[in-house]
Amino acid sequence: MRSSLAPGIRLITSFSRDSWYRGFTLFLTFLFYTSYHLSRKPISIVKSQLHRNCSTLIRPPNLNGTDNETWCDWAPFDQDNYQTLFGAVDNSFLVAYAIGMFFSGIFGERVPLRYYLTIGMLLSGLFTCLFGLGFYLNIHSIWYYAFVQAMNGLVQTTGWPAVVACVGNWFGKGKRGFIMGVWNSHTSVGNILGSLIAGVFVSSAWGMSFIVPGIIIASTGVLCFFFLVEKPEDVGCSPPQHHEDNEKEPLLQNSYSNEEIFSSPGQSNSISSEPAEEHTKAISFCGALRIPGVMEFSLCLLFAKLVSYTFLYWLPLYIANVAHFDPKEAGDMSTLFDVGGIVGGIVAGLVSDQTGGRASTCCVMLILAAPMLFLFNHIGQHSLATTIGMLLVCGALVNGPYALITTAVSADLGTHESLRGNSRALSTVTAIIDGTGSIGAALGPLLAGLISPTGWNNVFFMLITADILACLVQRNLSGHLGQETVSHLRGWAQEK
């Protein structure tokens, strides 16, 4: 009877109900965070339009004003300190994002994720549109743009802890690195789409470069309200297995026992004889910090995200200045960095799954990234082919460790065995790791804005230094890093 079914129907029925729900949740959360990054990207594309080289353009005869050098610029970014003002606008968003992230995870554990994401995306759409309305309302106050970006940074903190918590609720640890490596391509896909959408309007009406992404993220917020399922239990699906009894090696050696995380200092250790039970109470901020590996990976992400976000906010301007592309071409070229990031995230997740060494995978990619950044700055603009190749390679090596830490590592730590089954730590752990990383994300564009007037070489020296520091933190992440790698590779070879 089954052989008479159409091939498409046989394909559909070959997947279980659980598999369909898991796939649907993965797709929705991918779409949601794509829209978050899509709405962040326009500012980096519009920068090269807000301050241009007016001497190369033909001035309209009916234009009022006498300043021939800045007639095509948008005040207040028409002065010599425009790079400092760009840095201030960037950091209004990033500092607010970094501060808000530490509190976002705490709220995310206590508020239904569906409502939390919906409100966050609607508000993010509002503030993204408000930035673009500055063009149509002829607003030239730096305080307006800084305030709108700061508010947008706060509401955007609703995204990452919530989507990682949701995916962590649906997927176990077995292939988490690969699944989340593919899923985490939403970051790069969002950056690419944001660049392309902003590029369509940047030269004619840059306000639409913000308004269109704002409408898109608000629309996905409505979609979230109607369709997101937070946990498998909500629809009668079986929960995933977060731990394997025969796990070859923990992510890090347990430096704290279960009792140290869930018990107060004065509490008796007699509870250790009790069987593990499901904890329904959300973990505290300090309790999450005491999970083995949280602080170490957070510091590593701080430096890794510093490099990644400097590229996110300054790469189009760098390409426009050094390679002399127009704003649209520079924005389009910068998307290749994100294409490389997609490949890097998937490769990092796949390798870490096969070897079992998350820390080792990050360390190797960080070691390779430093010389590639040096080469990109010195030979990356010699030809179009060289530029394309270096953008792809640097994107993979810079975003690979960043993607692995913010996804698979965060989910591993949020469901760490020392939590004794507490499923309500995932959002808090994710927020701590990404919040610490966001401090680096705020510092990178700020330092780039301060350093770039002295030359782009100095900006790249700063990025290489940050990459080396991330690698050093990663090497000190566990005293047994080398033994960990050998142990995982031996275990993997024996399985094969």
Short mmCIF file of C-alpha atoms in Angstrom, two decimals:
data_model
loop_
_atom_site.label_atom_id
_atom_site.label_comp_id
_atom_site.label_asym_id
_atom_site.label_seq_id
_atom_site.Cartn_x
_atom_site.Cartn_y
_atom_site.Cartn_z
CA MET A 1 0.00 0.00 0.00
CA ARG A 2 2.86 2.35 0.94
CA SER A 3 4.54 1.80 -2.44
CA SER A 4 1.53 3.38 -4.16
CA LEU A 5 2.07 6.68 -2.32
CA ALA A 6 3.53 9.60 -4.22
CA PRO A 7 7.28 10.10 -3.62
CA GLY A 8 6.68 13.46 -1.96
CA ILE A 9 4.20 11.98 0.49
CA ARG A 10 6.56 9.10 1.28
CA LEU A 11 9.25 11.66 2.05
CA ILE A 12 6.94 13.61 4.34
CA THR A 13 5.75 10.53 6.24
CA SER A 14 9.32 9.22 6.65
CA PHE A 15 9.94 11.89 9.28
CA SER A 16 8.45 11.58 12.73
CA ARG A 17 6.23 14.18 14.33
CA ASP A 18 9.12 15.15 16.63
CA SER A 19 11.41 15.68 13.64
CA TRP A 20 8.93 17.99 11.91
CA TYR A 21 8.53 20.12 15.03
CA ARG A 22 12.29 20.27 15.56
CA GLY A 23 12.86 21.28 11.96
CA PHE A 24 10.11 23.89 12.12
CA THR A 25 11.53 25.38 15.33
CA LEU A 26 15.02 25.47 13.84
CA PHE A 27 13.70 27.27 10.75
CA LEU A 28 11.70 29.81 12.76
CA THR A 29 14.54 30.70 15.14
CA PHE A 30 16.88 30.95 12.13
CA LEU A 31 14.46 33.40 10.52
CA PHE A 32 14.07 35.40 13.73
CA TYR A 33 17.75 35.98 14.35
CA THR A 34 18.41 36.60 10.66
CA SER A 35 16.04 39.56 10.99
CA TYR A 36 17.87 40.79 14.11
CA HIS A 37 21.19 40.95 12.25
CA LEU A 38 19.52 42.24 9.10
CA SER A 39 18.34 45.29 11.06
CA ARG A 40 21.82 45.93 12.57
CA LYS A 41 23.76 45.99 9.31
CA PRO A 42 22.46 49.12 7.51
CA ILE A 43 24.48 51.58 9.60
CA SER A 44 27.77 50.15 8.28
CA ILE A 45 26.55 50.53 4.68
CA VAL A 46 25.13 54.04 5.14
CA LYS A 47 28.31 55.42 6.75
CA SER A 48 30.03 55.83 3.40
CA GLN A 49 26.99 57.81 2.18
CA LEU A 50 26.78 60.07 5.23
CA HIS A 51 30.36 61.23 4.66
CA ARG A 52 31.66 61.20 1.08
CA ASN A 53 34.42 62.72 -1.02
CA CYS A 54 32.36 65.56 -2.47
CA SER A 55 35.18 66.78 -4.73
CA THR A 56 34.61 63.79 -7.04
CA LEU A 57 30.89 64.56 -7.47
CA ILE A 58 29.06 67.12 -9.58
CA ARG A 59 27.32 69.68 -7.41
CA PRO A 60 23.72 70.53 -8.36
CA PRO A 61 23.53 74.18 -9.50
CA ASN A 62 20.46 74.97 -7.36
CA LEU A 63 21.97 73.67 -4.10
CA ASN A 64 22.18 76.28 -1.33
CA GLY A 65 25.35 76.73 0.67
CA THR A 66 28.92 77.60 -0.16
CA ASP A 67 31.00 74.76 1.30
CA ASN A 68 32.21 72.83 -1.72
CA GLU A 69 33.96 70.18 0.35
CA THR A 70 31.00 68.93 2.40
CA TRP A 71 27.94 69.79 0.30
CA CYS A 72 27.14 66.11 -0.30
CA ASP A 73 27.59 65.00 3.35
CA TRP A 74 24.87 64.59 5.96
CA ALA A 75 25.34 66.79 9.03
CA PRO A 76 26.61 66.26 11.69
CA PHE A 77 28.84 63.72 9.91
CA ASP A 78 30.17 66.37 7.51
CA GLN A 79 33.02 67.52 9.77
CA ASP A 80 36.59 66.27 10.15
CA ASN A 81 35.60 64.32 13.30
CA TYR A 82 33.10 62.19 11.39
CA GLN A 83 34.92 58.95 12.27
CA THR A 84 34.65 59.76 15.98
CA LEU A 85 30.92 60.47 15.54
CA PHE A 86 30.47 57.17 13.70
CA GLY A 87 32.21 55.46 16.60
CA ALA A 88 29.89 57.19 19.06
CA VAL A 89 26.79 56.04 17.14
CA ASP A 90 28.12 52.47 16.95
CA ASN A 91 28.94 52.38 20.64
CA SER A 92 25.59 53.80 21.66
CA PHE A 93 24.17 50.56 20.29
CA LEU A 94 26.95 48.23 21.42
CA VAL A 95 27.40 49.52 24.98
CA ALA A 96 23.64 49.41 25.56
CA TYR A 97 23.61 45.91 24.05
CA ALA A 98 26.46 44.72 26.28
CA ILE A 99 24.88 46.09 29.46
CA GLY A 100 21.40 44.91 28.59
CA MET A 101 22.56 41.41 27.69
CA PHE A 102 23.50 40.59 31.28
CA PHE A 103 19.92 41.31 32.37
CA SER A 104 18.25 39.92 29.27
CA GLY A 105 19.08 36.31 30.11
CA ILE A 106 17.61 36.67 33.59
CA PHE A 107 14.34 37.97 32.13
CA GLY A 108 14.43 35.30 29.44
CA GLU A 109 14.42 32.52 32.05
CA ARG A 110 11.34 33.99 33.75
CA VAL A 111 9.22 35.28 30.84
CA PRO A 112 7.69 33.07 28.12
CA LEU A 113 10.16 33.10 25.22
CA ARG A 114 7.42 33.62 22.64
CA TYR A 115 6.26 36.87 24.26
CA TYR A 116 9.82 37.96 24.98
CA LEU A 117 10.96 37.56 21.35
CA THR A 118 7.79 39.10 19.94
CA ILE A 119 8.08 42.27 22.02
CA GLY A 120 11.81 42.51 21.31
CA MET A 121 11.40 42.28 17.53
CA LEU A 122 8.51 44.75 17.41
CA LEU A 123 10.47 47.33 19.42
CA SER A 124 13.62 46.72 17.41
CA GLY A 125 11.65 47.35 14.22
CA LEU A 126 10.37 50.61 15.70
CA PHE A 127 13.80 51.99 16.61
CA THR A 128 15.37 50.85 13.34
CA CYS A 129 12.67 52.77 11.45
CA LEU A 130 13.17 55.82 13.67
CA PHE A 131 16.83 56.01 12.61
CA GLY A 132 15.78 55.99 8.96
CA LEU A 133 13.12 58.63 9.58
CA GLY A 134 15.95 61.03 10.42
CA PHE A 135 16.49 61.31 6.65
CA TYR A 136 12.90 62.25 5.88
CA LEU A 137 12.49 64.52 8.91
CA ASN A 138 15.81 66.23 8.13
CA ILE A 139 17.27 65.55 11.58
CA HIS A 140 20.93 66.51 12.04
CA SER A 141 21.45 65.96 15.77
CA ILE A 142 24.04 63.40 16.85
CA TRP A 143 22.07 62.96 20.08
CA TYR A 144 19.02 61.77 18.19
CA TYR A 145 20.91 59.08 16.30
CA ALA A 146 22.88 58.03 19.38
CA PHE A 147 19.69 57.75 21.49
CA VAL A 148 17.84 55.72 18.86
CA GLN A 149 20.80 53.36 18.51
CA ALA A 150 21.10 52.97 22.29
CA MET A 151 17.43 52.04 22.62
CA ASN A 152 17.74 49.65 19.71
CA GLY A 153 20.74 48.04 21.39
CA LEU A 154 18.73 47.44 24.55
CA VAL A 155 15.74 45.81 22.84
CA GLN A 156 17.96 43.70 20.58
CA THR A 157 19.29 41.88 23.64
CA THR A 158 16.02 39.96 23.70
CA GLY A 159 17.09 37.95 20.67
CA TRP A 160 20.15 35.85 21.29
CA PRO A 161 19.49 34.32 24.74
CA ALA A 162 15.92 33.49 23.72
CA VAL A 163 16.68 31.77 20.39
CA VAL A 164 19.60 29.77 21.82
CA ALA A 165 17.46 28.69 24.78
CA CYS A 166 14.68 27.63 22.42
CA VAL A 167 17.00 25.60 20.17
CA GLY A 168 18.71 24.10 23.22
CA ASN A 169 15.30 22.95 24.47
CA TRP A 170 14.70 21.03 21.25
CA PHE A 171 18.13 19.56 20.39
CA GLY A 172 20.40 17.28 22.42
CA LYS A 173 24.17 17.32 22.62
CA GLY A 174 24.98 14.60 20.06
CA LYS A 175 25.27 16.69 16.87
CA ARG A 176 24.83 20.07 18.51
CA GLY A 177 28.02 21.56 17.09
CA PHE A 178 27.13 20.77 13.47
CA ILE A 179 23.42 21.61 13.81
CA MET A 180 24.14 24.91 15.53
CA GLY A 181 27.00 25.63 13.14
CA VAL A 182 24.56 25.45 10.23
CA TRP A 183 21.86 27.24 12.20
CA ASN A 184 24.25 30.01 13.27
CA SER A 185 24.70 31.00 9.63
CA HIS A 186 21.68 33.24 10.34
CA THR A 187 24.20 35.81 11.59
CA SER A 188 25.99 35.96 8.26
CA VAL A 189 22.80 35.57 6.21
CA GLY A 190 21.30 38.51 8.12
CA ASN A 191 24.42 40.60 7.52
CA ILE A 192 24.39 39.75 3.82
CA LEU A 193 20.69 40.52 3.38
CA GLY A 194 21.04 43.69 5.45
CA SER A 195 23.92 44.84 3.26
CA LEU A 196 22.08 44.09 0.03
CA ILE A 197 18.81 45.72 1.14
CA ALA A 198 20.59 48.80 2.47
CA GLY A 199 22.68 48.98 -0.69
CA VAL A 200 19.58 49.25 -2.86
CA PHE A 201 18.55 52.55 -1.23
CA VAL A 202 21.82 53.96 0.13
CA SER A 203 22.63 56.25 -2.81
CA SER A 204 19.11 57.55 -3.42
CA ALA A 205 17.31 57.66 -0.06
CA TRP A 206 19.37 56.18 2.76
CA GLY A 207 16.45 56.41 5.18
CA MET A 208 14.84 53.44 3.43
CA SER A 209 17.98 51.44 4.18
CA PHE A 210 16.71 51.39 7.79
CA ILE A 211 12.95 51.50 7.32
CA VAL A 212 12.73 48.36 5.16
CA PRO A 213 14.77 46.20 7.59
CA GLY A 214 12.72 47.67 10.45
CA ILE A 215 9.49 46.52 8.81
CA ILE A 216 10.98 43.08 8.17
CA ILE A 217 12.02 42.44 11.79
CA ALA A 218 8.66 43.71 13.08
CA SER A 219 6.91 41.30 10.71
CA THR A 220 8.94 38.37 12.00
CA GLY A 221 7.90 39.40 15.51
CA VAL A 222 4.28 38.88 14.52
CA LEU A 223 5.23 35.51 13.04
CA CYS A 224 6.90 34.55 16.32
CA PHE A 225 3.78 35.33 18.32
CA PHE A 226 1.62 33.02 16.23
CA PHE A 227 3.93 30.06 15.60
CA LEU A 228 6.85 29.63 18.05
CA VAL A 229 6.80 26.51 20.26
CA GLU A 230 9.24 26.94 23.15
CA LYS A 231 9.59 23.36 24.43
CA PRO A 232 8.90 19.87 23.05
CA GLU A 233 6.68 19.10 26.03
CA ASP A 234 4.30 21.91 25.00
CA VAL A 235 3.15 19.92 21.97
CA GLY A 236 3.63 16.41 23.34
CA CYS A 237 7.04 15.75 21.76
CA SER A 238 9.83 13.90 23.55
CA PRO A 239 12.57 16.08 25.08
CA PRO A 240 16.15 15.65 23.81
CA GLN A 241 19.00 13.98 25.69
CA HIS A 242 21.41 16.66 26.88
CA HIS A 243 24.01 14.33 28.39
CA GLU A 244 25.65 11.11 27.32
CA ASP A 245 26.58 8.60 29.99
CA ASN A 246 29.62 7.48 27.99
CA GLU A 247 30.79 10.97 27.19
CA LYS A 248 34.52 10.74 26.55
CA GLU A 249 35.49 14.03 28.16
CA PRO A 250 33.54 16.89 29.71
CA LEU A 251 33.76 20.33 28.13
CA LEU A 252 35.97 21.34 31.06
CA GLN A 253 36.96 19.54 34.20
CA ASN A 254 34.35 20.20 36.90
CA SER A 255 35.82 22.77 39.23
CA TYR A 256 32.56 23.04 41.18
CA SER A 257 30.34 20.29 42.40
CA ASN A 258 26.58 20.22 41.94
CA GLU A 259 26.09 21.33 45.51
CA GLU A 260 28.36 24.34 45.06
CA ILE A 261 26.22 25.63 42.20
CA PHE A 262 22.79 25.05 43.66
CA SER A 263 23.50 25.30 47.39
CA SER A 264 24.30 28.32 49.49
CA PRO A 265 27.71 28.33 51.26
CA GLY A 266 26.19 27.42 54.61
CA GLN A 267 24.01 24.62 53.32
CA SER A 268 24.78 21.06 54.37
CA ASN A 269 26.27 18.70 51.84
CA SER A 270 23.89 16.01 52.98
CA ILE A 271 21.75 16.69 49.92
CA SER A 272 24.38 14.99 47.79
CA SER A 273 22.92 11.65 48.75
CA GLU A 274 19.56 12.63 47.27
CA PRO A 275 18.80 11.57 43.71
CA ALA A 276 19.08 14.16 40.98
CA GLU A 277 15.81 15.87 40.29
CA GLU A 278 14.42 18.25 37.74
CA HIS A 279 14.88 21.85 38.89
CA THR A 280 12.14 24.22 37.97
CA LYS A 281 13.66 27.28 39.64
CA ALA A 282 15.71 29.50 37.35
CA ILE A 283 19.42 29.61 38.16
CA SER A 284 20.86 32.78 39.70
CA PHE A 285 23.40 34.99 37.95
CA CYS A 286 26.17 33.99 40.38
CA GLY A 287 25.18 30.35 40.10
CA ALA A 288 25.56 30.52 36.33
CA LEU A 289 29.00 32.12 36.68
CA ARG A 290 30.12 29.14 38.78
CA ILE A 291 29.33 26.62 36.06
CA PRO A 292 32.72 25.26 34.90
CA GLY A 293 33.89 27.05 31.77
CA VAL A 294 31.44 29.96 31.69
CA MET A 295 33.93 32.66 32.74
CA GLU A 296 36.75 31.29 30.60
CA PHE A 297 34.75 31.05 27.39
CA SER A 298 33.21 34.47 28.11
CA LEU A 299 36.64 36.11 28.17
CA CYS A 300 37.67 34.34 24.99
CA LEU A 301 34.51 35.57 23.26
CA LEU A 302 35.23 39.13 24.41
CA PHE A 303 38.34 39.29 22.21
CA ALA A 304 36.89 37.20 19.38
CA LYS A 305 33.80 39.38 19.14
CA LEU A 306 35.93 42.53 19.24
CA VAL A 307 37.48 41.43 15.94
CA SER A 308 34.23 40.25 14.37
CA TYR A 309 32.21 43.38 15.18
CA THR A 310 34.97 45.72 14.04
CA PHE A 311 34.65 44.08 10.64
CA LEU A 312 30.86 44.22 10.88
CA TYR A 313 30.79 48.00 11.38
CA TRP A 314 33.93 49.21 9.58
CA LEU A 315 34.67 46.80 6.72
CA PRO A 316 32.52 48.59 4.07
CA LEU A 317 34.16 51.93 4.91
CA TYR A 318 37.63 50.32 4.84
CA ILE A 319 36.95 48.82 1.41
CA ALA A 320 35.56 52.14 0.12
CA ASN A 321 38.61 54.08 1.37
CA VAL A 322 41.37 51.63 0.47
CA ALA A 323 40.01 49.95 -2.67
CA HIS A 324 38.10 53.08 -3.79
CA PHE A 325 34.73 51.42 -4.36
CA ASP A 326 31.51 53.42 -4.24
CA PRO A 327 29.22 52.85 -1.22
CA LYS A 328 27.05 50.19 -2.89
CA GLU A 329 30.00 48.23 -4.31
CA ALA A 330 31.82 48.36 -0.95
CA GLY A 331 28.71 47.07 0.82
CA ASP A 332 28.28 44.25 -1.68
CA MET A 333 31.96 43.27 -1.43
CA SER A 334 31.82 43.20 2.38
CA THR A 335 29.21 40.43 2.23
CA LEU A 336 31.96 37.99 1.19
CA PHE A 337 33.33 38.21 4.74
CA ASP A 338 29.98 36.91 5.98
CA VAL A 339 29.90 34.18 3.33
CA GLY A 340 33.23 32.98 4.72
CA GLY A 341 31.72 33.22 8.21
CA ILE A 342 28.96 30.78 7.23
CA VAL A 343 31.52 28.20 6.10
CA GLY A 344 33.71 28.81 9.15
CA GLY A 345 30.84 28.30 11.60
CA ILE A 346 29.76 25.04 9.96
CA VAL A 347 33.32 23.67 9.77
CA ALA A 348 34.01 24.61 13.41
CA GLY A 349 30.83 22.87 14.57
CA LEU A 350 31.47 19.75 12.49
CA VAL A 351 35.10 19.39 13.60
CA SER A 352 34.24 19.96 17.25
CA ASP A 353 31.52 17.29 17.06
CA GLN A 354 33.86 14.74 15.50
CA THR A 355 36.82 15.40 17.82
CA GLY A 356 34.84 16.42 20.91
CA GLY A 357 37.20 19.35 21.48
CA ARG A 358 35.35 22.67 21.38
CA ALA A 359 38.28 24.55 22.97
CA SER A 360 40.85 22.94 20.67
CA THR A 361 38.85 23.81 17.54
CA CYS A 362 38.54 27.46 18.58
CA CYS A 363 42.25 27.67 19.42
CA VAL A 364 43.42 26.35 16.05
CA MET A 365 41.19 28.75 14.12
CA LEU A 366 42.32 31.71 16.23
CA ILE A 367 45.99 30.83 15.63
CA LEU A 368 45.40 30.79 11.87
CA ALA A 369 43.37 34.01 11.90
CA ALA A 370 46.18 36.30 13.10
CA PRO A 371 48.52 35.91 10.08
CA MET A 372 45.55 36.01 7.71
CA LEU A 373 44.49 39.40 9.08
CA PHE A 374 48.04 40.68 8.55
CA LEU A 375 48.06 39.43 4.96
CA PHE A 376 44.61 40.86 4.24
CA ASN A 377 45.73 44.35 5.23
CA HIS A 378 48.94 44.19 3.18
CA ILE A 379 48.02 42.28 0.03
CA GLY A 380 44.22 42.04 0.20
CA GLN A 381 43.66 45.00 -2.13
CA HIS A 382 46.19 44.13 -4.86
CA SER A 383 43.55 42.65 -7.13
CA LEU A 384 39.86 41.80 -7.15
CA ALA A 385 40.59 38.06 -6.91
CA THR A 386 42.90 38.59 -3.92
CA THR A 387 40.31 40.74 -2.17
CA ILE A 388 37.62 38.12 -2.65
CA GLY A 389 39.84 35.26 -1.50
CA MET A 390 41.13 37.05 1.59
CA LEU A 391 37.64 38.19 2.62
CA LEU A 392 36.38 34.59 2.45
CA VAL A 393 39.32 33.13 4.39
CA CYS A 394 39.36 35.86 7.06
CA GLY A 395 35.59 35.61 7.46
CA ALA A 396 35.82 31.86 8.08
CA LEU A 397 38.68 32.08 10.59
CA VAL A 398 37.33 35.10 12.48
CA ASN A 399 33.67 34.05 12.70
CA GLY A 400 34.25 30.32 13.15
CA PRO A 401 35.32 30.45 16.85
CA TYR A 402 32.83 33.24 17.54
CA ALA A 403 29.99 31.14 16.12
CA LEU A 404 31.04 28.00 18.01
CA ILE A 405 31.27 29.73 21.39
CA THR A 406 27.96 31.59 21.08
CA THR A 407 26.03 28.50 20.00
CA ALA A 408 27.24 24.97 20.77
CA VAL A 409 29.49 25.94 23.69
CA SER A 410 26.80 28.13 25.27
CA ALA A 411 24.24 25.35 24.91
CA ASP A 412 26.70 22.77 26.31
CA LEU A 413 27.38 24.91 29.36
CA GLY A 414 23.72 25.83 29.80
CA THR A 415 22.86 22.13 30.02
CA HIS A 416 26.05 21.16 31.88
CA GLU A 417 25.92 17.94 33.89
CA SER A 418 26.59 19.86 37.11
CA LEU A 419 23.15 21.50 36.75
CA ARG A 420 21.48 18.19 37.63
CA GLY A 421 18.73 18.50 35.06
CA ASN A 422 17.91 22.19 35.52
CA SER A 423 16.64 23.27 32.12
CA ARG A 424 16.25 26.91 33.09
CA ALA A 425 19.92 27.93 33.02
CA LEU A 426 20.34 28.06 29.24
CA SER A 427 19.21 31.64 28.68
CA THR A 428 21.21 33.02 31.62
CA VAL A 429 24.42 31.23 30.60
CA THR A 430 24.00 32.35 26.99
CA ALA A 431 23.43 35.95 28.12
CA ILE A 432 26.55 35.94 30.34
CA ILE A 433 28.78 34.59 27.56
CA ASP A 434 27.35 36.83 24.84
CA GLY A 435 27.12 39.81 27.20
CA THR A 436 30.82 39.56 28.00
CA GLY A 437 31.52 39.15 24.31
CA SER A 438 29.44 42.24 23.62
CA ILE A 439 31.83 44.29 25.73
CA GLY A 440 34.44 43.40 23.14
CA ALA A 441 31.93 44.13 20.39
CA ALA A 442 31.55 47.64 21.83
CA LEU A 443 35.29 48.19 22.29
CA GLY A 444 36.25 47.10 18.77
CA PRO A 445 34.31 49.70 16.74
CA LEU A 446 35.12 52.37 19.36
CA LEU A 447 38.85 51.69 19.10
CA ALA A 448 38.58 51.53 15.32
CA GLY A 449 36.95 54.97 15.29
CA LEU A 450 39.72 56.40 17.47
CA ILE A 451 42.60 54.65 15.71
CA SER A 452 41.54 54.85 12.04
CA PRO A 453 42.52 58.56 11.65
CA THR A 454 46.12 57.44 12.32
CA GLY A 455 45.96 54.84 9.56
CA TRP A 456 44.28 51.52 8.79
CA ASN A 457 47.51 49.63 9.57
CA ASN A 458 47.09 50.52 13.24
CA VAL A 459 43.49 49.26 13.20
CA PHE A 460 44.66 45.89 11.93
CA PHE A 461 47.43 45.73 14.55
CA MET A 462 44.71 46.20 17.15
CA LEU A 463 42.65 43.38 15.61
CA ILE A 464 45.62 41.01 15.47
CA THR A 465 46.43 41.76 19.13
CA ALA A 466 42.86 40.99 20.15
CA ASP A 467 42.95 37.73 18.19
CA ILE A 468 46.19 36.68 19.92
CA LEU A 469 44.70 37.50 23.34
CA ALA A 470 41.64 35.37 22.52
CA CYS A 471 43.97 32.52 21.60
CA LEU A 472 45.95 32.90 24.84
CA VAL A 473 42.77 32.82 26.92
CA GLN A 474 41.67 29.78 24.96
CA ARG A 475 44.94 27.98 25.65
CA ASN A 476 44.55 28.66 29.35
CA LEU A 477 40.91 27.60 29.25
CA SER A 478 41.87 24.19 30.49
CA GLY A 479 45.20 23.06 31.84
CA HIS A 480 44.80 19.82 29.97
CA LEU A 481 44.09 21.26 26.49
CA GLY A 482 46.67 19.10 24.74
CA GLN A 483 45.62 15.94 26.60
CA GLU A 484 41.98 16.82 25.92
CA THR A 485 42.60 16.94 22.17
CA VAL A 486 44.55 13.67 22.14
CA SER A 487 41.91 11.98 24.29
CA HIS A 488 39.07 13.05 22.02
CA LEU A 489 40.89 12.09 18.84
CA ARG A 490 41.74 8.66 20.24
CA GLY A 491 38.15 8.12 21.31
CA TRP A 492 36.88 9.22 17.92
CA ALA A 493 39.37 6.93 16.11
CA GLN A 494 38.29 3.97 18.27
CA GLU A 495 34.64 4.64 17.45
CA LYS A 496 35.45 4.72 13.75
#
